PDB file of C-alpha atoms in Angstrom:
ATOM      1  CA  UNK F  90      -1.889 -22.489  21.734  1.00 89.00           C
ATOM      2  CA  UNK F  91      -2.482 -18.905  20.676  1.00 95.00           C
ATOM      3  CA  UNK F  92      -3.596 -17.706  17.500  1.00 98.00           C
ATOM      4  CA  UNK F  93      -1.704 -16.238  15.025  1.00 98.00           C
ATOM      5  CA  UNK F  94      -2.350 -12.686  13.695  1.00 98.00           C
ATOM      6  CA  UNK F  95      -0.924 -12.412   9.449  1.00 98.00           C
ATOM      7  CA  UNK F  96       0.340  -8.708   8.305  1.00 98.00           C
ATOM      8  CA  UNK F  97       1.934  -8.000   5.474  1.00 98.00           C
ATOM      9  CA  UNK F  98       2.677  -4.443   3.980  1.00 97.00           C
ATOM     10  CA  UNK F  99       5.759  -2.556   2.720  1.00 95.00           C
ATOM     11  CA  UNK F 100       8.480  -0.705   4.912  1.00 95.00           C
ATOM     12  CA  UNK F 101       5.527   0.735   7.592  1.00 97.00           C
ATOM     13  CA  UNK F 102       5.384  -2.841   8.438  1.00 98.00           C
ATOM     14  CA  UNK F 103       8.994  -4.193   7.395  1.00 96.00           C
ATOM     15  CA  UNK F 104       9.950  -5.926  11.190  1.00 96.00           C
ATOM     16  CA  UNK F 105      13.732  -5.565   9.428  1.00 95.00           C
ATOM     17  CA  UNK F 106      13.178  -1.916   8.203  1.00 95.00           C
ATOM     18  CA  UNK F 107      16.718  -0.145   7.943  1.00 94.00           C
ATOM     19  CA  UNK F 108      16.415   3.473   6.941  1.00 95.00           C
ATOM     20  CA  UNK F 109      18.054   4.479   4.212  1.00 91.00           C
ATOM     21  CA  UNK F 110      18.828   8.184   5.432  1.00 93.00           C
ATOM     22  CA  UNK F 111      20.124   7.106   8.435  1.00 94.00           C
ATOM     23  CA  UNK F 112      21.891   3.919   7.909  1.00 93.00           C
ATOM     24  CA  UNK F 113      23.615   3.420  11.413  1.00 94.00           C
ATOM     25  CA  UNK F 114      20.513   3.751  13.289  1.00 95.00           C
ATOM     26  CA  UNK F 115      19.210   1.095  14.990  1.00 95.00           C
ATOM     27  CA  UNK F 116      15.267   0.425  13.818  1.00 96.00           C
ATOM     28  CA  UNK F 117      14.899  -2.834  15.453  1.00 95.00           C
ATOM     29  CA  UNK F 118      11.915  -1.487  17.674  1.00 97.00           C
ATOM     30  CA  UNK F 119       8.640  -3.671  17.640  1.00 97.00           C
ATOM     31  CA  UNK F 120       6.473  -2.758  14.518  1.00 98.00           C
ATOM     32  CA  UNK F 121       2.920  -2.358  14.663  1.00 98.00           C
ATOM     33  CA  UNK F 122       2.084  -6.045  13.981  1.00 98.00           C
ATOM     34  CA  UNK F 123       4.011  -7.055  16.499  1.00 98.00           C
ATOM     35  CA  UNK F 124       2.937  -4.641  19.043  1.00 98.00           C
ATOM     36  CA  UNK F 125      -0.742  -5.410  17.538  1.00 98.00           C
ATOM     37  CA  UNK F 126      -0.560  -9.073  18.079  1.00 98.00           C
ATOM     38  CA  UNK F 127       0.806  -8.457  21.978  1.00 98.00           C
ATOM     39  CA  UNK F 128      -2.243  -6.669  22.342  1.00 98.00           C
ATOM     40  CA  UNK F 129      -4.516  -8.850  21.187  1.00 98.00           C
ATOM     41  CA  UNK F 130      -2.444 -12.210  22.805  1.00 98.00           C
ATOM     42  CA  UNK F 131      -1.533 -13.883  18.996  1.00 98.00           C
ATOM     43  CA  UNK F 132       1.546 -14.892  17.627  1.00 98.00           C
ATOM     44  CA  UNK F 133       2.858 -12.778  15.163  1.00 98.00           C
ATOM     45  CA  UNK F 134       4.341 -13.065  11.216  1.00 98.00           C
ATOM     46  CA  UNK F 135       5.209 -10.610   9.897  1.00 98.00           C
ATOM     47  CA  UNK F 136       5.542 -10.271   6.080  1.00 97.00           C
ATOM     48  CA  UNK F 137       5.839  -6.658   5.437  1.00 96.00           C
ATOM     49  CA  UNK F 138       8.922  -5.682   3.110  1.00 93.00           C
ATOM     50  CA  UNK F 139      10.388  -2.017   2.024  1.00 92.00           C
ATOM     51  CA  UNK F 140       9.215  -0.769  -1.122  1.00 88.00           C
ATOM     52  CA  UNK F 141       6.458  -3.409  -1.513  1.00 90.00           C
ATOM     53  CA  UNK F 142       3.393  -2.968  -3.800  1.00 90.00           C
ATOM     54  CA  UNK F 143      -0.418  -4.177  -3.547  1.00 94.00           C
ATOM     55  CA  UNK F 144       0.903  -7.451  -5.703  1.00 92.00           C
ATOM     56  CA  UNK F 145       3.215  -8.106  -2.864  1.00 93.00           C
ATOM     57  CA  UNK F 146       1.089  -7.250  -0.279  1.00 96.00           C
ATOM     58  CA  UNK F 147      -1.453 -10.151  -1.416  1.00 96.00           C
ATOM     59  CA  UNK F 148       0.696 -13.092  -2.382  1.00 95.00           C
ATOM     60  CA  UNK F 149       2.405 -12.522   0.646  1.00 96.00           C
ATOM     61  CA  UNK F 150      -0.459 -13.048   2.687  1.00 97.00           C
ATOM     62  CA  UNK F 151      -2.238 -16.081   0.451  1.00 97.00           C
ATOM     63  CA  UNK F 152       1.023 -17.892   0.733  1.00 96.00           C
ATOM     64  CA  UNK F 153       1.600 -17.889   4.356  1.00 97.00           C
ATOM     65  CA  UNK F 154      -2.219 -18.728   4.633  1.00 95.00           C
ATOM     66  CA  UNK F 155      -1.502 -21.905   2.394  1.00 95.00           C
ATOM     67  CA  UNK F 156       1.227 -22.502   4.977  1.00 95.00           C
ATOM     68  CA  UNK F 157      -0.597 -22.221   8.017  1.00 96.00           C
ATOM     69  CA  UNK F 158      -3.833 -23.859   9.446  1.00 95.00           C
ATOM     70  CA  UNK F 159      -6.968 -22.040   8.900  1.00 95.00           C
ATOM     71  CA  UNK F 160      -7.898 -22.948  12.633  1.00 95.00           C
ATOM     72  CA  UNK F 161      -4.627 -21.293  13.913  1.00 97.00           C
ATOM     73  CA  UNK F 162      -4.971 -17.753  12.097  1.00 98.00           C
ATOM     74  CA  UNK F 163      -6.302 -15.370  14.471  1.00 98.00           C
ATOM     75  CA  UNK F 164      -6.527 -12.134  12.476  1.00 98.00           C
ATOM     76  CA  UNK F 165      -5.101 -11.250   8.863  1.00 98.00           C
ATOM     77  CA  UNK F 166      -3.793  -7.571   8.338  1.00 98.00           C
ATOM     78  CA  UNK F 167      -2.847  -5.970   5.418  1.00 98.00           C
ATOM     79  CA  UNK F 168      -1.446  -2.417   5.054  1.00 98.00           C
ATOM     80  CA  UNK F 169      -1.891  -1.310   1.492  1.00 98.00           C
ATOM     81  CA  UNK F 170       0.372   0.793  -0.054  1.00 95.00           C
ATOM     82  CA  UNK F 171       0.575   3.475  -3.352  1.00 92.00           C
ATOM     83  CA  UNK F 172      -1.590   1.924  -6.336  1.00 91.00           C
ATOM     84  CA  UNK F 173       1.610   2.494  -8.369  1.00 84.00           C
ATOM     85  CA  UNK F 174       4.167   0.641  -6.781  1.00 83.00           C
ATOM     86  CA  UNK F 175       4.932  -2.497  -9.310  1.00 74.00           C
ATOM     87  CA  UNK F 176       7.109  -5.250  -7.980  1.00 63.00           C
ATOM     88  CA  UNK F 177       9.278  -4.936 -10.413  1.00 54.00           C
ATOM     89  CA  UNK F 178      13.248  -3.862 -10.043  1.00 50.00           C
ATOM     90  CA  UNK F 179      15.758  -2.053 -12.700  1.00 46.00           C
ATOM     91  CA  UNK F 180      19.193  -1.341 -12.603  1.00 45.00           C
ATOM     92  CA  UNK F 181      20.257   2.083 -13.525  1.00 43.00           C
ATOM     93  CA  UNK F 182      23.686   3.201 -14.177  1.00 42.00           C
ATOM     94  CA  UNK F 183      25.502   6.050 -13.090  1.00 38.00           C
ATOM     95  CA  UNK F 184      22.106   7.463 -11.714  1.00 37.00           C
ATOM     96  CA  UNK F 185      22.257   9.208  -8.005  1.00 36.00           C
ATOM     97  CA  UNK F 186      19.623  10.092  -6.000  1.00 39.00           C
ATOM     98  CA  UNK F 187      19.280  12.589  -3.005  1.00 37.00           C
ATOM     99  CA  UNK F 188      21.752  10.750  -1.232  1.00 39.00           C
ATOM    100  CA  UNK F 189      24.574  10.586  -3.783  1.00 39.00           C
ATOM    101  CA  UNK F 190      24.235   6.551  -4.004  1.00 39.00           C
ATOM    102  CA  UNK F 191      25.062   4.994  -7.852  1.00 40.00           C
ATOM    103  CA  UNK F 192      23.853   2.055  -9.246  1.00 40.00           C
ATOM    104  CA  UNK F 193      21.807   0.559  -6.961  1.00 44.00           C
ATOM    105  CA  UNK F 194      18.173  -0.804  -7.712  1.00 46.00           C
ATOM    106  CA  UNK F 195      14.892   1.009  -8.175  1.00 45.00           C
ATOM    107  CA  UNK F 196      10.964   0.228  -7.711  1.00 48.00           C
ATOM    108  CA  UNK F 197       9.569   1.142 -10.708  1.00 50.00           C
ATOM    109  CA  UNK F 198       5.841   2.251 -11.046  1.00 51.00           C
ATOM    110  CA  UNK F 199       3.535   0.116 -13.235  1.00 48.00           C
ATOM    111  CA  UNK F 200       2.322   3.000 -15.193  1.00 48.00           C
ATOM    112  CA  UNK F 201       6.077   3.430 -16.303  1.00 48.00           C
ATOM    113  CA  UNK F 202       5.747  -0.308 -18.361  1.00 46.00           C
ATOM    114  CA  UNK F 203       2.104  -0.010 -19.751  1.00 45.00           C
ATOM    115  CA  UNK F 204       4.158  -2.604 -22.417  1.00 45.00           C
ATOM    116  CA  UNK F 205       4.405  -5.097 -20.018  1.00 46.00           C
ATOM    117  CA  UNK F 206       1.120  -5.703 -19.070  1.00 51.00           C
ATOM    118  CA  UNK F 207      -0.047  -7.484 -22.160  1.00 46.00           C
ATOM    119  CA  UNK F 208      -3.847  -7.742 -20.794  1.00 53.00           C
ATOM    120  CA  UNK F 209      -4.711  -4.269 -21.136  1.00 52.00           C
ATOM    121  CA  UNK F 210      -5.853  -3.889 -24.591  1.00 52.00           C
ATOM    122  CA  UNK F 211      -8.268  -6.393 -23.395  1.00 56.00           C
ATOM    123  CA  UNK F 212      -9.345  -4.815 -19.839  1.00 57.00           C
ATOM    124  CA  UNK F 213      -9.401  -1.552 -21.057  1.00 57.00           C
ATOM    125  CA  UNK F 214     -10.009  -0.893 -24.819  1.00 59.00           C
ATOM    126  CA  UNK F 215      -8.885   2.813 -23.960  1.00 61.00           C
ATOM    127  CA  UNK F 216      -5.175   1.992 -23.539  1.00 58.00           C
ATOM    128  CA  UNK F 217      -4.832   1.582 -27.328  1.00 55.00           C
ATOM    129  CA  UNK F 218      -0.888   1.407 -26.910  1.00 50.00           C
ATOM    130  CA  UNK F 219      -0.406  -1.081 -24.816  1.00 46.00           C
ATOM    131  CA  UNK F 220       1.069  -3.234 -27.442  1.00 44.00           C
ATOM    132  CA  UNK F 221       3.644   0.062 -27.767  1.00 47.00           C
ATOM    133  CA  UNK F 222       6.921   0.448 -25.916  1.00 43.00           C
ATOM    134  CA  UNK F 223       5.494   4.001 -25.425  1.00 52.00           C
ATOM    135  CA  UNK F 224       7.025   5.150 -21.556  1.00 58.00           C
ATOM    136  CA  UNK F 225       4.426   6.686 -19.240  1.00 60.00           C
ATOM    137  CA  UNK F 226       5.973   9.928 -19.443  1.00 62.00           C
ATOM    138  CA  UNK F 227       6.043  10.625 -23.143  1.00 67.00           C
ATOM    139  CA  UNK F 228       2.096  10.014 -23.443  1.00 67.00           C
ATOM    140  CA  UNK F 229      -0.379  12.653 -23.464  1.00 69.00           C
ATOM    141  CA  UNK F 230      -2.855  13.399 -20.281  1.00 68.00           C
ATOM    142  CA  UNK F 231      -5.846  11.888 -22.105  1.00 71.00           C
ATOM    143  CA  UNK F 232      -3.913   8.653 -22.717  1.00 71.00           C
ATOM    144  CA  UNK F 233      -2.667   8.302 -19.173  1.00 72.00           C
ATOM    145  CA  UNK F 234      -6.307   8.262 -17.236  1.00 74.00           C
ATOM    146  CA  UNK F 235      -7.155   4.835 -18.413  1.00 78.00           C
ATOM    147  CA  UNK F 236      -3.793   3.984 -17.224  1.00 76.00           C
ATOM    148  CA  UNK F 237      -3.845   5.505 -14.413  1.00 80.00           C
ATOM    149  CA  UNK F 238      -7.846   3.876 -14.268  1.00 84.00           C
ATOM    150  CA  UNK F 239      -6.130   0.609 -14.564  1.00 82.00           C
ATOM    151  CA  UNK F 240      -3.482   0.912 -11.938  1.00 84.00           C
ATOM    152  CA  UNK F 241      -5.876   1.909  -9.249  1.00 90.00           C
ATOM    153  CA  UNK F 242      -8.669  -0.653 -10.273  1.00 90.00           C
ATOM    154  CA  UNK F 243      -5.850  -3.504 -10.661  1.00 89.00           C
ATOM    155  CA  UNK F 244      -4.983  -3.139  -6.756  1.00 94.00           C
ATOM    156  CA  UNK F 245      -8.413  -2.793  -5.458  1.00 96.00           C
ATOM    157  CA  UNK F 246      -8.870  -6.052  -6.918  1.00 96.00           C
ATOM    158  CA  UNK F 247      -6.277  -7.331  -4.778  1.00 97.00           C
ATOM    159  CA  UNK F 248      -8.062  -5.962  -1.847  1.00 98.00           C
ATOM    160  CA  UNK F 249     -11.241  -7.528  -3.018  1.00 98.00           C
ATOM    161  CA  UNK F 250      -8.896 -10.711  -3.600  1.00 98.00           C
ATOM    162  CA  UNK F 251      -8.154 -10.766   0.167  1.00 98.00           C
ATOM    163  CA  UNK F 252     -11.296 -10.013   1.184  1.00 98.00           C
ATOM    164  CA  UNK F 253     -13.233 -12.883  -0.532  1.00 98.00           C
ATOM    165  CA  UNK F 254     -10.482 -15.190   0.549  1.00 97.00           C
ATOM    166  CA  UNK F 255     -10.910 -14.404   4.120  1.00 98.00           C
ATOM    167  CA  UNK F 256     -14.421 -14.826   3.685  1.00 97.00           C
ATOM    168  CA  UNK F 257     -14.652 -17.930   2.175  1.00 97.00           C
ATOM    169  CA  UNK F 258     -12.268 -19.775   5.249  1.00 96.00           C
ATOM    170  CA  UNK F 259     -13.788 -17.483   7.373  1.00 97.00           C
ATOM    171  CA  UNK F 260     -11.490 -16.134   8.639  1.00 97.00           C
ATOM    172  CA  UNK F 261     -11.244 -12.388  10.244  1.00 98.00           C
ATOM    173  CA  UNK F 262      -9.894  -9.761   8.043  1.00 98.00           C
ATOM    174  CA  UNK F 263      -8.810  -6.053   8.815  1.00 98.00           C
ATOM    175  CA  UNK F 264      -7.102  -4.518   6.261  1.00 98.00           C
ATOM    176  CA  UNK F 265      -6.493  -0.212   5.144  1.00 98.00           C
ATOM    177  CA  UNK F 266      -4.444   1.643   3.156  1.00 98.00           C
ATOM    178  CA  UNK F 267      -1.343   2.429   5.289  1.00 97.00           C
ATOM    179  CA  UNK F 268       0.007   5.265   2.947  1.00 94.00           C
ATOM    180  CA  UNK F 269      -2.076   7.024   0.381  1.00 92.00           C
ATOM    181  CA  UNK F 270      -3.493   4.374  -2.012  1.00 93.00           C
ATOM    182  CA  UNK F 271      -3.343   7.621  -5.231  1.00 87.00           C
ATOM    183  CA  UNK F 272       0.257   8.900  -4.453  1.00 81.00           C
ATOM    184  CA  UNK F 273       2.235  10.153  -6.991  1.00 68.00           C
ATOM    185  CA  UNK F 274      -1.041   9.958  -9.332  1.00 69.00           C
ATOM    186  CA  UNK F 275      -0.931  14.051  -9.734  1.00 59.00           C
ATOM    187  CA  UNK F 276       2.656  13.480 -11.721  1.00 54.00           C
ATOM    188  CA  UNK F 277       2.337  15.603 -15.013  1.00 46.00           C
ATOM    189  CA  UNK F 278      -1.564  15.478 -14.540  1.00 52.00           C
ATOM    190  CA  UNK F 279      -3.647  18.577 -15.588  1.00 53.00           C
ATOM    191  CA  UNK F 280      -6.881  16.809 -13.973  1.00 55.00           C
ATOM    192  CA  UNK F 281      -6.767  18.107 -10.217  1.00 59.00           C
ATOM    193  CA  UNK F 282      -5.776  15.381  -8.322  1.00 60.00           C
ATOM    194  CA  UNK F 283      -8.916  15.173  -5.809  1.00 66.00           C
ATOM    195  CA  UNK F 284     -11.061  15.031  -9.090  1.00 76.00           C
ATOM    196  CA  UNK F 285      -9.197  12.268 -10.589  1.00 78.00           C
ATOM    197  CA  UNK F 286      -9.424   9.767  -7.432  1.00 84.00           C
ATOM    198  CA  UNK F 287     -13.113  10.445  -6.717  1.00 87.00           C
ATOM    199  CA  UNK F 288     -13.432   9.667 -10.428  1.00 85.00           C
ATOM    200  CA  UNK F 289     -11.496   6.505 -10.188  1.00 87.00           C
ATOM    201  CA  UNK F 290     -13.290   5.649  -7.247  1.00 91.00           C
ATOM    202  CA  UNK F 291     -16.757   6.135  -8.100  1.00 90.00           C
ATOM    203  CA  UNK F 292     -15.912   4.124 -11.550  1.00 87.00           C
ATOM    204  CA  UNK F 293     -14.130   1.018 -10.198  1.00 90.00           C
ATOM    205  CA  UNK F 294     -16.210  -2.027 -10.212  1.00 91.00           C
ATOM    206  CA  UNK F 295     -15.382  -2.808  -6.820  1.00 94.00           C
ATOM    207  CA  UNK F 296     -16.734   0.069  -5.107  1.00 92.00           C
ATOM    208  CA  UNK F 297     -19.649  -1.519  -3.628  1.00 93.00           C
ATOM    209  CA  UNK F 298     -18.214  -5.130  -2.626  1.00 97.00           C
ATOM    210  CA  UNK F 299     -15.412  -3.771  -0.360  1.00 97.00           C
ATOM    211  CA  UNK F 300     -16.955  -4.568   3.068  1.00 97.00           C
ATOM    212  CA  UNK F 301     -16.534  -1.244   4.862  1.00 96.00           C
ATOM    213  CA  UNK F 302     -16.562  -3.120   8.353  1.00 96.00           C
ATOM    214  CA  UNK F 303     -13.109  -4.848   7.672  1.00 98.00           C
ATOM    215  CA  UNK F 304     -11.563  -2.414   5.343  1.00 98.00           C
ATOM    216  CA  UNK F 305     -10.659   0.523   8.039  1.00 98.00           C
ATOM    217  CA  UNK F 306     -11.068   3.928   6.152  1.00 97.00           C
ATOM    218  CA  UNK F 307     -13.170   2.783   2.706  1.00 97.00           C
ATOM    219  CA  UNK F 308     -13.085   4.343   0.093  1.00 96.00           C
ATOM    220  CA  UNK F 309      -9.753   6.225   1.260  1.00 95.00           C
ATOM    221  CA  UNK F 310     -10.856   9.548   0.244  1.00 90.00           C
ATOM    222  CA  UNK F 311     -11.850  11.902   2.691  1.00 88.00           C
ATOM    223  CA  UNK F 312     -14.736  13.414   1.004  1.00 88.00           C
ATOM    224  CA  UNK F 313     -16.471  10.032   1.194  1.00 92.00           C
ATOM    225  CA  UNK F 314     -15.534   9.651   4.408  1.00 93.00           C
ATOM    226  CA  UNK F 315     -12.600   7.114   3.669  1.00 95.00           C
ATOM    227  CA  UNK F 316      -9.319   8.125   5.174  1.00 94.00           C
ATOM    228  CA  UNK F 317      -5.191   6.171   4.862  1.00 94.00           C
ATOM    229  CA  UNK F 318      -4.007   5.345   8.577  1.00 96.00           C
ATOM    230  CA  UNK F 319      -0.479   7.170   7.799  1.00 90.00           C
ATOM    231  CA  UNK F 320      -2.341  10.480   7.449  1.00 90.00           C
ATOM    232  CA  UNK F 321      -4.621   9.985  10.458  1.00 89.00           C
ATOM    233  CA  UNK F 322      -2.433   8.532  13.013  1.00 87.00           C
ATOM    234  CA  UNK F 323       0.789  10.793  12.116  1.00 78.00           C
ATOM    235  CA  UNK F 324      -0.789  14.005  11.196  1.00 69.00           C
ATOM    236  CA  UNK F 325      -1.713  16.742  14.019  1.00 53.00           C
ATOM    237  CA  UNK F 326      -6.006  17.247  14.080  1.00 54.00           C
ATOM    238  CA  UNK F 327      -5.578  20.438  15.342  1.00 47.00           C
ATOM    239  CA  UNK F 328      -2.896  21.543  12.927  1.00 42.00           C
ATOM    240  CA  UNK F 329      -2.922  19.461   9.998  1.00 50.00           C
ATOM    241  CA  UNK F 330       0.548  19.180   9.474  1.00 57.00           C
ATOM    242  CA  UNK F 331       3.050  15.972  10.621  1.00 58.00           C
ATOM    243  CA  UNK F 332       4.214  15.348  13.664  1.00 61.00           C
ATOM    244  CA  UNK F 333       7.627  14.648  13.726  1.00 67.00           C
ATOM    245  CA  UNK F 334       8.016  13.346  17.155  1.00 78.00           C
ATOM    246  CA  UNK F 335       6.667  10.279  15.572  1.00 87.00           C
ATOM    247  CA  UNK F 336       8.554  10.228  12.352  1.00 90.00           C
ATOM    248  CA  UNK F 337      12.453   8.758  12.442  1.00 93.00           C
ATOM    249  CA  UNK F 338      13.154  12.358  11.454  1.00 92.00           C
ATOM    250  CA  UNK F 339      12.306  15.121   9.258  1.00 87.00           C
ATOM    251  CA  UNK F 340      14.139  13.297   6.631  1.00 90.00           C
ATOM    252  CA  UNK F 341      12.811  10.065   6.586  1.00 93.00           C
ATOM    253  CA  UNK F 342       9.397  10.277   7.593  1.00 90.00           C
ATOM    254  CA  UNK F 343       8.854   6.338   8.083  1.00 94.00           C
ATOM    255  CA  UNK F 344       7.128   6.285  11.984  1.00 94.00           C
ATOM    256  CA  UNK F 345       9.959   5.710  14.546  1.00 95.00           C
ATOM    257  CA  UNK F 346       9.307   3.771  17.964  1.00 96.00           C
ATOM    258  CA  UNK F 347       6.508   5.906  18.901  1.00 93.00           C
ATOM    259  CA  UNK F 348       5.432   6.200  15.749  1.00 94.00           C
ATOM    260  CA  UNK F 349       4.794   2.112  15.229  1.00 96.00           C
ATOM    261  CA  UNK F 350       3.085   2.317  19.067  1.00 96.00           C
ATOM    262  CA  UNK F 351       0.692   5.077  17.653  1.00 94.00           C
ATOM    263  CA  UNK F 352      -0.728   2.719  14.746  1.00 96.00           C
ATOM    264  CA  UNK F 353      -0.631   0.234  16.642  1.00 97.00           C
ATOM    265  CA  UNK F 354      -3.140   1.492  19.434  1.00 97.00           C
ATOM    266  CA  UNK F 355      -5.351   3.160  16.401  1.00 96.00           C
ATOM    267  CA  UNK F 356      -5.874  -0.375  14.454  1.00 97.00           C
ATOM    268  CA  UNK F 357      -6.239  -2.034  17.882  1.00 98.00           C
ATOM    269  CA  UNK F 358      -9.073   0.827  18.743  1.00 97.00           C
ATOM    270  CA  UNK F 359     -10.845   0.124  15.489  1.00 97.00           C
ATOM    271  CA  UNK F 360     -10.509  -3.810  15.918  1.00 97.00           C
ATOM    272  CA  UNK F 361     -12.252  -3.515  18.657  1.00 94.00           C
ATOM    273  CA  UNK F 362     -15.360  -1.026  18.032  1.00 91.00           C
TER     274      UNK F 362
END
């Protein structure tokens, strides 16, 4: 009986993924956990999902564990995503985006409800509105860094969640950040955006119990060395800029067929160094 290989991540991983610019095309191709698990002869489950954030990304996986037999998981894999992705949906009215749609549902960011997180005040002394109904956008720079502090700190302990988990059963882990783990953190920031994640980084309590041999591309900056797999496997060494041949187009920039193979073959090269 083979072994089964766990991935879970948001619409880089999705096995359903429809794209949203380009609605009659056909995206059933393998994904990269499926085409990861041929490679290394496992079964496959797949719990990725579109729009998916770090919360997601975890339960996902520690259910399915519950579900399964420790002696029958091969391999877990997650693919983190943006630290401000909040599982969390709203309905807006007569609101269009690029594509002219109306009323349909939205991800919200968790720095838009610092209200909802009720724990804050506690966590971090510095957010002294989180008892507010104050939106992210009407606060001043100084009061959005512990927010923002929060955010990124709140999904590394998810990764440091999975980690110890895995460790515990032992069972083999191999997770990274599939997109980039600060994006959308420069939003109506006057700190430069490099400055603020190597600040972020450097200050999170976690920084020196991620284990850099299953996390692929700690810390996920690159001045430390840390790197997200979207921006290594899809972006041209020599010219620095994306390569569209492996994007589903110049519009939606979600990897196509070639695309999945590509990350694929890179997480199956770093499995096995």
């Amino acid at each position: 009986m083979k072994k089964i290989l766990i991935a879970s991540g948001c619409s880089f991983t999705e096995k359903n993924f429809m794209s949203t610019f380009h609605p009659e095309m056909d995206c059933t191709w393998d994904k990269w956990p499926e085409l990861l698990a041929e490679k290394l002869d496992m079964d496959c489950i797949n719990l990725g999902s579109s729009g998916a954030g770090n919360e997601y990304i975890y339960n996902s996986i520690v259910q399915e564990f519950l579900k399964t037999k420790t002696n029958r998981i091969g391999l877990v894999m997650a693919g983190w995503t943006q630290a401000k992705r909040f599982g969390y949906r709203s309905r807006r009215p007569n609101l269009g985006d690029l594509h002219g749609r109306q009323n349909e549902d939205f991800m919200e960011n968790i720095s838009d409800y610092p209200a909802r997180d009720w724990s804050l005040s506690k966590l971090h002394p510095k957010i002294k509105f989180a008892r507010t109904y104050n939106r992210y956008s009407s606060l001043t720079n100084k009061e959005k860094m512990p927010i923002l502090e929060h955010v990124a700190h709140r999904s590394i302990g998810f990764i440091f969640n999975l980690q110890t988990l895995c460790s515990n059963y032992n069972i083999p882990l191999k997770h990274f950040a599939m997109l980039d783990f600060f994006g959308h953190f420069s939003e109506e920031q006057t700190v430069p955006i490099p400055l603020l994640e190597e600040k972020i980084i450097l200050n999170s309590p976690f920084l020196n119990f991620i284990d850099e041999k299953s996390f692929i591309g700690w810390p996920m900056i690159e001045k430390f060395g840390g790197y997200w797999v979207w921006d290594k496997v899809m972006t041209s060494e020599e010219h620095g800029k994306l390569v569209h041949a492996d994007t589903i187009s110049k519009q939606d920039l979600h990897p196509n067929q070639l695309g999945q193979q590509k990350i694929a073959d890179f997480l199956y090269k770093k499995i096995k160094e």
